[in-house]
Short mmCIF file of C-alpha atoms and ligand atoms in Angstrom, two decimals:
data_model
loop_
_atom_site.label_atom_id
_atom_site.label_comp_id
_atom_site.label_asym_id
_atom_site.label_seq_id
_atom_site.Cartn_x
_atom_site.Cartn_y
_atom_site.Cartn_z
CA MET A 33 24.97 37.41 -30.39
CA VAL A 34 22.15 39.06 -28.51
CA SER A 35 19.87 36.11 -29.00
CA ARG A 36 22.58 33.68 -27.94
CA PHE A 37 23.08 35.75 -24.79
CA TRP A 38 19.36 35.55 -24.00
CA ILE A 39 19.24 31.82 -24.66
CA SER A 40 22.09 31.30 -22.27
CA CYS A 41 20.40 33.56 -19.67
CA ALA A 42 17.14 31.75 -20.12
CA SER A 43 18.71 28.35 -19.72
CA SER A 44 20.55 29.38 -16.54
CA LEU A 45 17.27 30.75 -15.26
CA ILE A 46 15.57 27.45 -16.03
CA PHE A 47 18.36 25.61 -14.29
CA PHE A 48 18.08 27.95 -11.31
CA LEU A 49 14.31 27.39 -11.14
CA ALA A 50 14.76 23.67 -11.42
CA VAL A 51 17.04 23.59 -8.44
CA SER A 52 15.27 26.18 -6.33
CA SER A 53 11.76 24.83 -6.92
CA ALA A 54 12.77 21.30 -6.05
CA PRO A 55 10.13 20.15 -3.56
CA THR A 56 11.04 19.22 -0.03
CA ASN A 57 8.14 16.99 1.09
CA GLU A 58 8.09 13.17 1.11
CA HIS A 59 8.16 13.11 -2.69
CA SER A 60 11.30 15.18 -2.76
CA VAL A 61 14.57 14.97 -4.61
CA GLN A 62 17.04 12.61 -3.05
CA GLY A 63 20.67 12.40 -4.03
CA GLN A 64 21.92 13.81 -7.31
CA LEU A 65 19.29 15.70 -9.33
CA PHE A 66 18.80 15.10 -13.05
CA ASP A 67 16.15 17.56 -14.23
CA VAL A 68 14.68 16.58 -17.61
CA ARG A 69 14.66 20.27 -18.65
CA ASN A 70 18.43 20.26 -18.54
CA TYR A 71 18.37 17.54 -21.20
CA GLY A 72 16.11 19.46 -23.55
CA ALA A 73 12.63 18.63 -22.27
CA GLY A 74 9.99 21.31 -22.59
CA VAL A 75 6.36 21.82 -21.77
CA ASP A 76 5.06 23.30 -25.01
CA GLY A 77 2.80 20.24 -25.32
CA ARG A 78 3.99 19.48 -28.89
CA ARG A 79 7.64 18.56 -28.86
CA ASN A 80 8.42 14.89 -28.29
CA ASN A 81 10.29 14.73 -25.01
CA ALA A 82 11.15 11.04 -25.20
CA PHE A 83 14.75 11.69 -26.22
CA ALA A 84 15.31 14.26 -23.46
CA PHE A 85 13.81 11.94 -20.85
CA ALA A 86 15.96 9.06 -22.07
CA LYS A 87 19.09 11.21 -21.81
CA ALA A 88 18.23 12.32 -18.27
CA TRP A 89 17.56 8.68 -17.34
CA LYS A 90 20.84 7.54 -18.80
CA ALA A 91 22.79 10.16 -16.86
CA ALA A 92 20.99 9.29 -13.61
CA CYS A 93 21.36 5.57 -14.20
CA GLN A 94 25.10 5.97 -14.77
CA TRP A 95 25.57 8.14 -11.67
CA SER A 96 27.83 6.25 -9.33
CA GLY A 97 27.78 8.63 -6.37
CA GLY A 98 24.76 7.10 -4.62
CA ARG A 99 21.06 7.77 -5.20
CA SER A 100 20.06 9.82 -8.22
CA THR A 101 16.73 11.43 -9.03
CA VAL A 102 15.29 12.06 -12.48
CA TYR A 103 13.06 15.07 -11.94
CA VAL A 104 10.01 15.88 -14.05
CA PRO A 105 8.74 19.25 -12.80
CA PRO A 106 5.13 20.45 -12.95
CA GLY A 107 3.88 21.08 -16.50
CA ARG A 108 2.60 19.01 -19.41
CA PHE A 109 5.27 16.92 -21.11
CA TYR A 110 4.34 15.28 -24.37
CA LEU A 111 6.20 12.04 -24.82
CA HIS A 112 6.44 9.28 -27.42
CA GLN A 113 7.25 5.69 -26.49
CA VAL A 114 10.31 5.59 -24.22
CA THR A 115 12.31 2.79 -22.57
CA PHE A 116 14.33 3.29 -19.40
CA SER A 117 16.79 0.42 -19.13
CA GLY A 118 19.17 -0.65 -16.41
CA PRO A 119 21.19 -1.96 -14.84
CA CYS A 120 22.01 1.29 -13.05
CA LYS A 121 24.98 2.10 -10.86
CA GLY A 122 22.87 3.09 -7.86
CA PRO A 123 19.26 3.42 -6.73
CA VAL A 124 17.24 5.75 -8.96
CA THR A 125 14.15 7.79 -8.10
CA PHE A 126 11.93 8.87 -10.97
CA LEU A 127 10.09 11.86 -9.54
CA ILE A 128 7.11 12.96 -11.60
CA LYS A 129 5.44 16.18 -10.51
CA GLY A 130 3.96 17.07 -13.85
CA THR A 131 1.76 15.40 -16.45
CA LEU A 132 3.08 13.01 -19.07
CA LEU A 133 0.98 13.03 -22.23
CA ALA A 134 0.97 10.03 -24.59
CA PRO A 135 0.62 10.39 -28.36
CA ARG A 136 -2.98 10.22 -29.45
CA SER A 137 -2.30 7.83 -32.29
CA PRO A 138 -1.96 4.14 -31.41
CA ASN A 139 0.48 3.82 -34.32
CA ALA A 140 3.17 5.73 -32.45
CA PHE A 141 4.09 2.65 -30.37
CA LYS A 142 6.58 -0.05 -31.30
CA ARG A 143 6.40 -1.84 -27.97
CA ASP A 144 3.63 -3.03 -25.68
CA ALA A 145 3.83 -0.07 -23.34
CA TRP A 146 4.22 3.66 -23.72
CA ILE A 147 6.71 4.06 -20.83
CA ILE A 148 8.88 1.04 -20.03
CA PHE A 149 11.28 0.41 -17.15
CA GLN A 150 13.36 -2.73 -17.56
CA TYR A 151 16.29 -4.52 -15.92
CA VAL A 152 16.41 -2.08 -13.02
CA ASP A 153 16.84 -2.73 -9.28
CA TYR A 154 16.09 -0.28 -6.47
CA LEU A 155 13.86 1.96 -8.57
CA THR A 156 11.31 4.35 -7.02
CA VAL A 157 8.68 5.98 -9.20
CA THR A 158 6.87 8.70 -7.28
CA GLY A 159 5.90 12.36 -7.12
CA GLY A 160 2.11 12.45 -7.36
CA GLY A 161 2.22 13.21 -11.09
CA LEU A 162 -0.17 12.16 -13.81
CA LEU A 163 0.18 9.79 -16.76
CA ASP A 164 -2.40 10.60 -19.41
CA GLY A 165 -2.63 7.81 -22.00
CA GLN A 166 -5.05 9.86 -24.16
CA GLY A 167 -6.86 6.61 -24.85
CA SER A 168 -10.16 8.15 -25.87
CA TYR A 169 -8.63 8.81 -29.31
CA SER A 170 -8.08 5.09 -29.94
CA TRP A 171 -10.73 3.22 -27.90
CA THR A 172 -13.01 3.05 -30.93
CA LEU A 173 -10.26 1.17 -32.84
CA ASN A 174 -10.14 -1.53 -30.15
CA ASP A 175 -12.15 -4.66 -30.88
CA CYS A 176 -10.26 -7.00 -28.54
CA HIS A 177 -13.36 -7.69 -26.49
CA LYS A 178 -14.93 -9.15 -29.65
CA SER A 179 -12.08 -10.61 -31.65
CA PRO A 180 -9.35 -13.04 -30.55
CA ARG A 181 -7.05 -11.74 -33.27
CA CYS A 182 -7.20 -8.05 -32.56
CA ARG A 183 -4.22 -5.73 -32.64
CA PRO A 184 -3.21 -4.94 -29.06
CA LEU A 185 -2.69 -1.29 -28.21
CA ALA A 186 -0.04 -0.04 -25.80
CA MET A 187 -0.39 -0.09 -22.04
CA SER A 188 0.60 3.13 -20.26
CA ILE A 189 3.52 2.03 -18.10
CA GLY A 190 5.34 -1.29 -17.97
CA PHE A 191 7.90 -2.76 -15.57
CA ALA A 192 9.82 -5.82 -16.73
CA PHE A 193 12.62 -7.58 -14.85
CA VAL A 194 12.56 -4.93 -12.14
CA LYS A 195 13.44 -5.89 -8.54
CA HIS A 196 13.40 -4.30 -5.07
CA SER A 197 11.41 -1.36 -6.32
CA LYS A 198 8.31 0.68 -5.67
CA ILE A 199 5.72 3.04 -7.04
CA ASN A 200 4.29 5.50 -4.58
CA GLY A 201 1.79 8.24 -5.33
CA LEU A 202 0.99 8.32 -9.01
CA HIS A 203 -2.18 8.93 -11.00
CA SER A 204 -2.85 7.25 -14.33
CA ILE A 205 -5.79 8.09 -16.57
CA ASN A 206 -7.27 6.92 -19.85
CA SER A 207 -4.77 4.32 -20.97
CA LYS A 208 -5.05 3.02 -24.49
CA MET A 209 -5.15 -0.58 -23.31
CA GLY A 210 -4.32 -1.05 -19.62
CA HIS A 211 -2.53 1.25 -17.18
CA PHE A 212 0.18 -0.53 -15.13
CA ASN A 213 1.84 -3.70 -16.40
CA PHE A 214 4.19 -5.83 -14.31
CA PHE A 215 6.06 -8.66 -15.95
CA SER A 216 8.69 -10.66 -14.14
CA VAL A 217 9.14 -8.25 -11.27
CA GLU A 218 10.22 -9.23 -7.78
CA ASP A 219 9.96 -7.47 -4.40
CA PHE A 220 7.90 -4.62 -5.81
CA ASN A 221 5.43 -2.43 -3.90
CA VAL A 222 2.68 -0.22 -5.24
CA THR A 223 1.12 2.31 -2.86
CA ASP A 224 -1.14 5.37 -3.03
CA VAL A 225 -1.91 5.00 -6.72
CA THR A 226 -5.07 6.12 -8.51
CA VAL A 227 -6.20 4.77 -11.86
CA THR A 228 -9.12 6.29 -13.72
CA ALA A 229 -10.80 5.54 -17.04
CA PRO A 230 -14.49 5.52 -18.04
CA GLY A 231 -16.47 2.41 -17.08
CA ASN A 232 -17.21 1.78 -20.75
CA SER A 233 -13.64 2.13 -22.08
CA PRO A 234 -12.41 -1.17 -23.60
CA ASN A 235 -9.56 -3.21 -22.04
CA THR A 236 -8.40 -0.46 -19.71
CA ASP A 237 -7.19 -2.80 -16.93
CA GLY A 238 -5.86 -0.94 -13.90
CA ILE A 239 -2.97 -3.17 -12.87
CA LYS A 240 -1.86 -6.29 -14.72
CA ILE A 241 0.64 -8.70 -13.20
CA GLY A 242 2.32 -11.75 -14.68
CA LYS A 243 5.30 -13.98 -13.79
CA SER A 244 6.01 -11.84 -10.73
CA LYS A 245 6.63 -12.52 -7.05
CA ASP A 246 6.67 -10.81 -3.67
CA MET A 247 4.50 -7.84 -4.52
CA HIS A 248 2.41 -5.64 -2.22
CA ILE A 249 -0.33 -3.41 -3.57
CA THR A 250 -1.79 -1.09 -0.93
CA ASN A 251 -4.11 1.90 -0.83
CA VAL A 252 -5.04 2.12 -4.48
CA THR A 253 -8.20 3.48 -6.07
CA ILE A 254 -9.05 1.98 -9.44
CA GLY A 255 -12.04 2.71 -11.64
CA THR A 256 -11.83 1.56 -15.26
CA GLY A 257 -13.63 -0.31 -18.02
CA ASP A 258 -11.89 -3.62 -17.30
CA ASP A 259 -10.26 -5.47 -14.39
CA CYS A 260 -9.13 -3.33 -11.48
CA ILE A 261 -6.32 -5.83 -11.00
CA ALA A 262 -5.64 -8.74 -13.37
CA ILE A 263 -3.35 -11.50 -12.16
CA LEU A 264 -1.84 -13.76 -14.78
CA ASP A 265 0.13 -16.99 -14.66
CA GLY A 266 3.41 -17.34 -12.80
CA THR A 267 2.47 -14.90 -10.05
CA SER A 268 3.27 -15.81 -6.44
CA ASN A 269 3.15 -14.16 -3.05
CA LEU A 270 1.01 -11.15 -3.94
CA VAL A 271 -0.65 -9.17 -1.15
CA ILE A 272 -3.36 -6.69 -2.09
CA SER A 273 -4.96 -4.50 0.56
CA ASP A 274 -6.98 -1.32 0.91
CA VAL A 275 -8.20 -1.27 -2.66
CA ARG A 276 -11.20 0.71 -3.80
CA CYS A 277 -12.35 -0.86 -7.04
CA GLY A 278 -15.11 0.38 -9.31
CA PRO A 279 -16.32 0.79 -11.89
CA GLY A 280 -14.70 -2.18 -13.59
CA HIS A 281 -14.54 -5.95 -13.60
CA GLY A 282 -13.07 -6.54 -10.15
CA ILE A 283 -9.92 -8.37 -9.13
CA SER A 284 -9.42 -11.23 -11.51
CA VAL A 285 -7.04 -14.16 -11.65
CA GLY A 286 -6.75 -15.42 -15.21
CA SER A 287 -7.69 -16.31 -17.72
CA LEU A 288 -5.44 -19.32 -17.13
CA GLY A 289 -4.71 -22.60 -18.81
CA LYS A 290 -4.95 -21.75 -22.47
CA TYR A 291 -1.27 -21.87 -23.34
CA SER A 292 1.37 -24.49 -22.69
CA GLY A 293 4.25 -23.36 -20.50
CA GLU A 294 2.09 -21.43 -18.07
CA LYS A 295 3.23 -21.37 -14.44
CA ASN A 296 1.28 -21.81 -11.19
CA VAL A 297 -0.38 -18.98 -9.34
CA GLU A 298 0.38 -19.35 -5.63
CA GLY A 299 -0.17 -17.20 -2.57
CA LEU A 300 -2.63 -14.40 -3.19
CA THR A 301 -4.14 -12.34 -0.37
CA VAL A 302 -6.81 -9.71 -0.95
CA ARG A 303 -8.04 -7.95 2.17
CA ASN A 304 -9.71 -4.81 3.53
CA SER A 305 -11.08 -3.72 0.20
CA VAL A 306 -14.27 -2.33 -1.31
CA PHE A 307 -15.84 -3.13 -4.65
CA ASN A 308 -18.39 -0.54 -5.71
CA GLY A 309 -20.51 -1.02 -8.81
CA THR A 310 -18.23 -3.57 -10.45
CA THR A 311 -19.56 -6.32 -12.74
CA ILE A 312 -17.62 -8.90 -10.72
CA GLY A 313 -15.87 -8.82 -7.36
CA LEU A 314 -13.40 -11.64 -6.81
CA ARG A 315 -12.89 -13.92 -9.78
CA ILE A 316 -10.73 -16.88 -10.76
CA LYS A 317 -11.10 -17.71 -14.43
CA THR A 318 -9.65 -20.63 -16.39
CA TRP A 319 -10.23 -21.68 -19.97
CA ALA A 320 -12.50 -24.66 -20.49
CA LYS A 321 -10.33 -25.75 -23.39
CA SER A 322 -7.01 -25.77 -21.59
CA ILE A 323 -3.59 -27.18 -22.41
CA SER A 324 -1.58 -26.46 -19.28
CA THR A 325 -2.13 -28.41 -16.06
CA ILE A 326 -1.15 -25.72 -13.60
CA THR A 327 -2.27 -25.17 -10.02
CA VAL A 328 -3.91 -22.14 -8.45
CA SER A 329 -3.46 -22.36 -4.69
CA ASN A 330 -3.23 -20.71 -1.27
CA PHE A 331 -5.54 -17.78 -1.72
CA LEU A 332 -7.13 -15.75 1.05
CA TYR A 333 -9.88 -13.21 0.42
CA GLU A 334 -10.94 -11.47 3.62
CA ASN A 335 -12.83 -8.49 4.97
CA ILE A 336 -14.22 -7.31 1.69
CA ARG A 337 -17.26 -5.13 1.16
CA MET A 338 -19.35 -5.43 -1.99
CA ILE A 339 -21.62 -2.56 -3.03
CA ASN A 340 -23.96 -3.35 -5.93
CA VAL A 341 -21.62 -5.85 -7.50
CA GLY A 342 -22.88 -8.03 -10.36
CA ASN A 343 -21.40 -11.34 -9.14
CA PRO A 344 -19.37 -10.77 -5.96
CA ILE A 345 -17.67 -14.20 -5.85
CA VAL A 346 -16.87 -16.16 -9.01
CA ILE A 347 -14.85 -19.20 -9.97
CA ASP A 348 -15.32 -19.81 -13.67
CA GLN A 349 -13.53 -22.82 -15.10
CA GLN A 350 -15.73 -22.88 -18.17
CA TYR A 351 -14.42 -19.70 -19.71
CA CYS A 352 -14.63 -19.92 -23.48
CA PRO A 353 -15.48 -16.65 -25.23
CA HIS A 354 -15.63 -15.88 -28.94
CA GLY A 355 -17.30 -19.26 -29.65
CA LEU A 356 -13.96 -21.11 -29.34
CA CYS A 357 -15.56 -24.18 -27.76
CA ASP A 358 -17.65 -26.32 -30.09
CA SER A 359 -20.43 -26.64 -27.57
CA PRO A 360 -20.92 -25.62 -23.95
CA GLY A 361 -19.71 -28.26 -21.49
CA LYS A 362 -17.67 -30.13 -24.10
CA TYR A 363 -14.30 -29.29 -22.54
CA ALA A 364 -13.20 -29.40 -18.88
CA SER A 365 -10.35 -27.21 -17.62
CA HIS A 366 -7.09 -28.87 -16.56
CA VAL A 367 -6.27 -26.14 -14.06
CA GLN A 368 -6.41 -27.33 -10.44
CA ILE A 369 -7.77 -24.76 -7.99
CA LYS A 370 -7.12 -25.52 -4.33
CA ASP A 371 -7.02 -23.97 -0.86
CA VAL A 372 -8.95 -20.79 -1.50
CA LYS A 373 -10.51 -19.15 1.57
CA TYR A 374 -13.25 -16.55 1.56
CA HIS A 375 -13.72 -14.93 4.96
CA LYS A 376 -15.99 -12.02 5.86
CA ILE A 377 -17.25 -10.99 2.45
CA TRP A 378 -20.38 -8.87 2.76
CA GLY A 379 -22.66 -6.37 1.05
CA THR A 380 -24.97 -6.26 -1.94
CA SER A 381 -25.15 -8.16 -5.19
CA THR A 382 -27.11 -6.95 -8.23
CA SER A 383 -27.74 -10.50 -9.41
CA ARG A 384 -29.28 -13.45 -7.58
CA GLU A 385 -26.16 -15.55 -8.04
CA ALA A 386 -23.97 -13.69 -5.59
CA LEU A 387 -21.68 -16.69 -5.30
CA LYS A 388 -20.98 -18.70 -8.39
CA MET A 389 -18.35 -21.45 -8.48
CA GLN A 390 -18.25 -23.60 -11.57
CA CYS A 391 -15.19 -25.76 -11.13
CA SER A 392 -13.72 -28.28 -13.53
CA ARG A 393 -15.37 -31.68 -13.91
CA THR A 394 -12.02 -33.40 -14.24
CA PHE A 395 -10.18 -31.29 -11.63
CA PRO A 396 -12.79 -30.30 -9.03
CA CYS A 397 -11.81 -27.38 -6.78
CA GLN A 398 -10.35 -28.55 -3.45
CA GLY A 399 -10.10 -26.92 -0.04
CA ILE A 400 -12.53 -24.09 -0.77
CA VAL A 401 -13.49 -22.50 2.55
CA LEU A 402 -16.41 -20.14 3.03
CA SER A 403 -16.88 -18.32 6.33
CA ASP A 404 -18.94 -15.31 7.31
CA ILE A 405 -20.25 -14.55 3.86
CA ASN A 406 -23.19 -12.17 3.92
CA LEU A 407 -24.38 -11.04 0.52
CA SER A 408 -27.83 -9.73 -0.16
CA TYR A 409 -29.87 -9.26 -3.30
CA ASN A 410 -32.80 -6.89 -3.60
CA GLY A 411 -34.25 -7.86 -6.99
CA ARG A 412 -37.78 -9.08 -7.59
CA ASP A 413 -36.88 -12.42 -9.13
CA GLY A 414 -36.13 -14.25 -5.92
CA LEU A 415 -33.70 -14.62 -3.07
CA VAL A 416 -29.94 -14.52 -3.19
CA THR A 417 -28.45 -17.87 -4.13
CA ALA A 418 -25.19 -19.75 -4.60
CA LEU A 419 -24.27 -21.95 -7.52
CA CYS A 420 -21.54 -24.45 -6.75
CA GLU A 421 -20.47 -27.16 -9.20
CA ASN A 422 -17.58 -29.59 -8.61
CA VAL A 423 -16.48 -27.85 -5.41
CA ARG A 424 -14.84 -29.68 -2.51
CA GLY A 425 -14.31 -27.81 0.75
CA SER A 426 -16.00 -26.61 3.88
CA VAL A 427 -18.30 -23.96 5.22
CA PHE A 428 -17.96 -22.23 8.60
CA GLY A 429 -20.08 -19.74 10.52
CA LYS A 430 -23.16 -18.07 9.20
CA ASN A 431 -23.30 -17.71 5.44
CA VAL A 432 -25.80 -15.97 3.20
CA PRO A 433 -26.41 -17.43 0.66
CA ASP A 434 -26.10 -20.78 2.43
CA ASN A 435 -26.87 -23.23 -0.36
CA CYS A 436 -23.40 -23.85 -1.82
CA ARG A 437 -23.37 -27.64 -2.13
CA MET A 438 -19.89 -29.05 -1.83
CA LEU A 439 -18.78 -32.50 -2.89
C1 NAG B 145 7.45 -4.00 0.27
O1 NAG B 145 6.62 -4.06 1.41
C2 NAG B 145 6.92 -5.16 2.26
C3 NAG B 145 5.87 -5.18 3.35
O2 NAG B 145 5.63 -3.96 3.87
C4 NAG B 145 8.34 -4.99 2.78
O3 NAG B 145 8.67 -6.09 3.60
C5 NAG B 145 9.30 -4.91 1.61
O4 NAG B 145 10.61 -4.66 2.08
C6 NAG B 145 8.89 -3.81 0.67
N1 NAG B 145 9.76 -3.83 -0.51
C7 NAG B 145 10.13 -2.72 -1.14
C8 NAG B 145 11.02 -2.88 -2.33
O5 NAG B 145 9.79 -1.60 -0.79
C1 NAG B 146 -3.85 6.70 0.08
O1 NAG B 146 -3.49 7.26 -1.16
C2 NAG B 146 -3.96 8.59 -1.34
C3 NAG B 146 -3.54 9.02 -2.73
O2 NAG B 146 -4.18 8.25 -3.70
C4 NAG B 146 -3.37 9.51 -0.29
O3 NAG B 146 -3.90 10.80 -0.44
C5 NAG B 146 -3.71 8.96 1.09
O4 NAG B 146 -3.07 9.74 2.06
C6 NAG B 146 -3.26 7.52 1.22
N1 NAG B 146 -3.71 6.97 2.49
C7 NAG B 146 -2.89 6.36 3.31
C8 NAG B 146 -3.51 5.81 4.56
O5 NAG B 146 -1.70 6.25 3.11
C1 NAG B 147 -20.28 3.84 -4.51
O1 NAG B 147 -20.38 4.46 -5.79
C2 NAG B 147 -21.46 5.37 -5.84
C3 NAG B 147 -21.62 5.79 -7.31
O2 NAG B 147 -20.40 6.16 -7.86
C4 NAG B 147 -21.19 6.53 -4.92
O3 NAG B 147 -22.23 7.48 -4.96
C5 NAG B 147 -21.05 5.99 -3.49
O4 NAG B 147 -20.69 7.03 -2.60
C6 NAG B 147 -20.00 4.90 -3.43
N1 NAG B 147 -20.05 4.27 -2.11
C7 NAG B 147 -18.97 4.13 -1.34
C8 NAG B 147 -19.15 3.55 0.00
O5 NAG B 147 -17.85 4.44 -1.73
C1 NAG B 148 -26.13 -9.62 6.88
O1 NAG B 148 -26.15 -8.24 6.54
C2 NAG B 148 -27.39 -7.62 6.80
C3 NAG B 148 -27.30 -6.20 6.32
O2 NAG B 148 -26.91 -6.16 4.98
C4 NAG B 148 -27.72 -7.70 8.28
O3 NAG B 148 -28.99 -7.16 8.50
C5 NAG B 148 -27.69 -9.16 8.73
O4 NAG B 148 -27.85 -9.21 10.14
C6 NAG B 148 -26.37 -9.81 8.34
N1 NAG B 148 -26.43 -11.23 8.66
C7 NAG B 148 -25.43 -11.88 9.24
C8 NAG B 148 -25.61 -13.33 9.45
O5 NAG B 148 -24.39 -11.33 9.58
#
């Protein structure tokens, strides 16, 4: 009896704390509060909180009195794979103040992401909290950079079939294999996000986007061992601004063209961003040996600073890793790249070839525009240079390097 009395006291105290400590700043609780602790979540760092989180989500999602907020208070919450599904009866805020800790073992995942939101509209994920993928325990098991038939590990957080939604103020570290994944999302904004993983961690992409439209990514800081942002087929109307990228492999479109059924990539803007110490800056990559005949079009890259970037500007239509092409130059990509503008791109390159565009022999790039490019190289083996193959387009203003020969 005594112990039951104390448990009941303790749980009312927890409930009281949950309500009274609810923050009141911009990341604050809106509408009806669903505190994960009231559904059995705890911060002992050992118990699996996935079930408690799922119950809190379900209650919030079913709330029909207006906005609801799932509240994760400060503290370290250990969590197995969890899926938050809609549709919900009203807009839901997922407010993360604390730290979510992934299982160390890569075998604990049945799906492609640790935390999944799917079939939800009007979702807000916010709070300034931390997602810790604990990837360092599995990076050594990852051989995907060497083998085409590797076993993929889980990404940290995935959004699929989510519309009219946003992420604001979140920190993600050390994913197993990629941090944020967006698949088939629409009208989705990402702001004030930080992604961190060591520069030598394998496949730890910051943000990966496929089959999505009308997205804005603004004010994000990404340093990882792979692409800061990777844009895959079927993406349209994506605006990226105020990104600090590095270390990592830059902002990359592709690889495209390998599979049948791929969709066009249309309408990408990247502006007001800095790449610092990345292997590549701005890249479009298509497979040399390609099946699909898609189009990549209407891109604008402008006002971008490069600091010690390996190859600041790259179009690579001869991508063929793992020895999958019988011999170099044997295949020519079927992906058509057109109307891509580079305006005001400046800074330092760590290789001579600061600008490297190797377009397809059979589908030369069209409408490539270069203006106010100023990239310098300080190495001993010569002056900065451009390599341009099968490129149609035009050059305006003063450009360094200035030797990109267009068709
Ligand atoms: C995303 O941002 C754009 C531009 O600021 C805005 O028009 C749009 O309504 C925003 N969408 C959401 C879901 O916040
Ligand atoms: C950018 O995001 C950071 C958090 O990563 C935040 O502290 C800062 O205030 C944001 N800046 C702007 C201009 O919103
Ligand atoms: C670029 O990165 C280096 C090394 O991490 C750092 O010292 C430097 O301050 C950064 N520069 C800028 C402009 O962010
Ligand atoms: C290019 O940048 C360098 C500094 O990195 C500057 O000295 C030079 O004037 C710039 N050239 C043009 C054409 O803007």
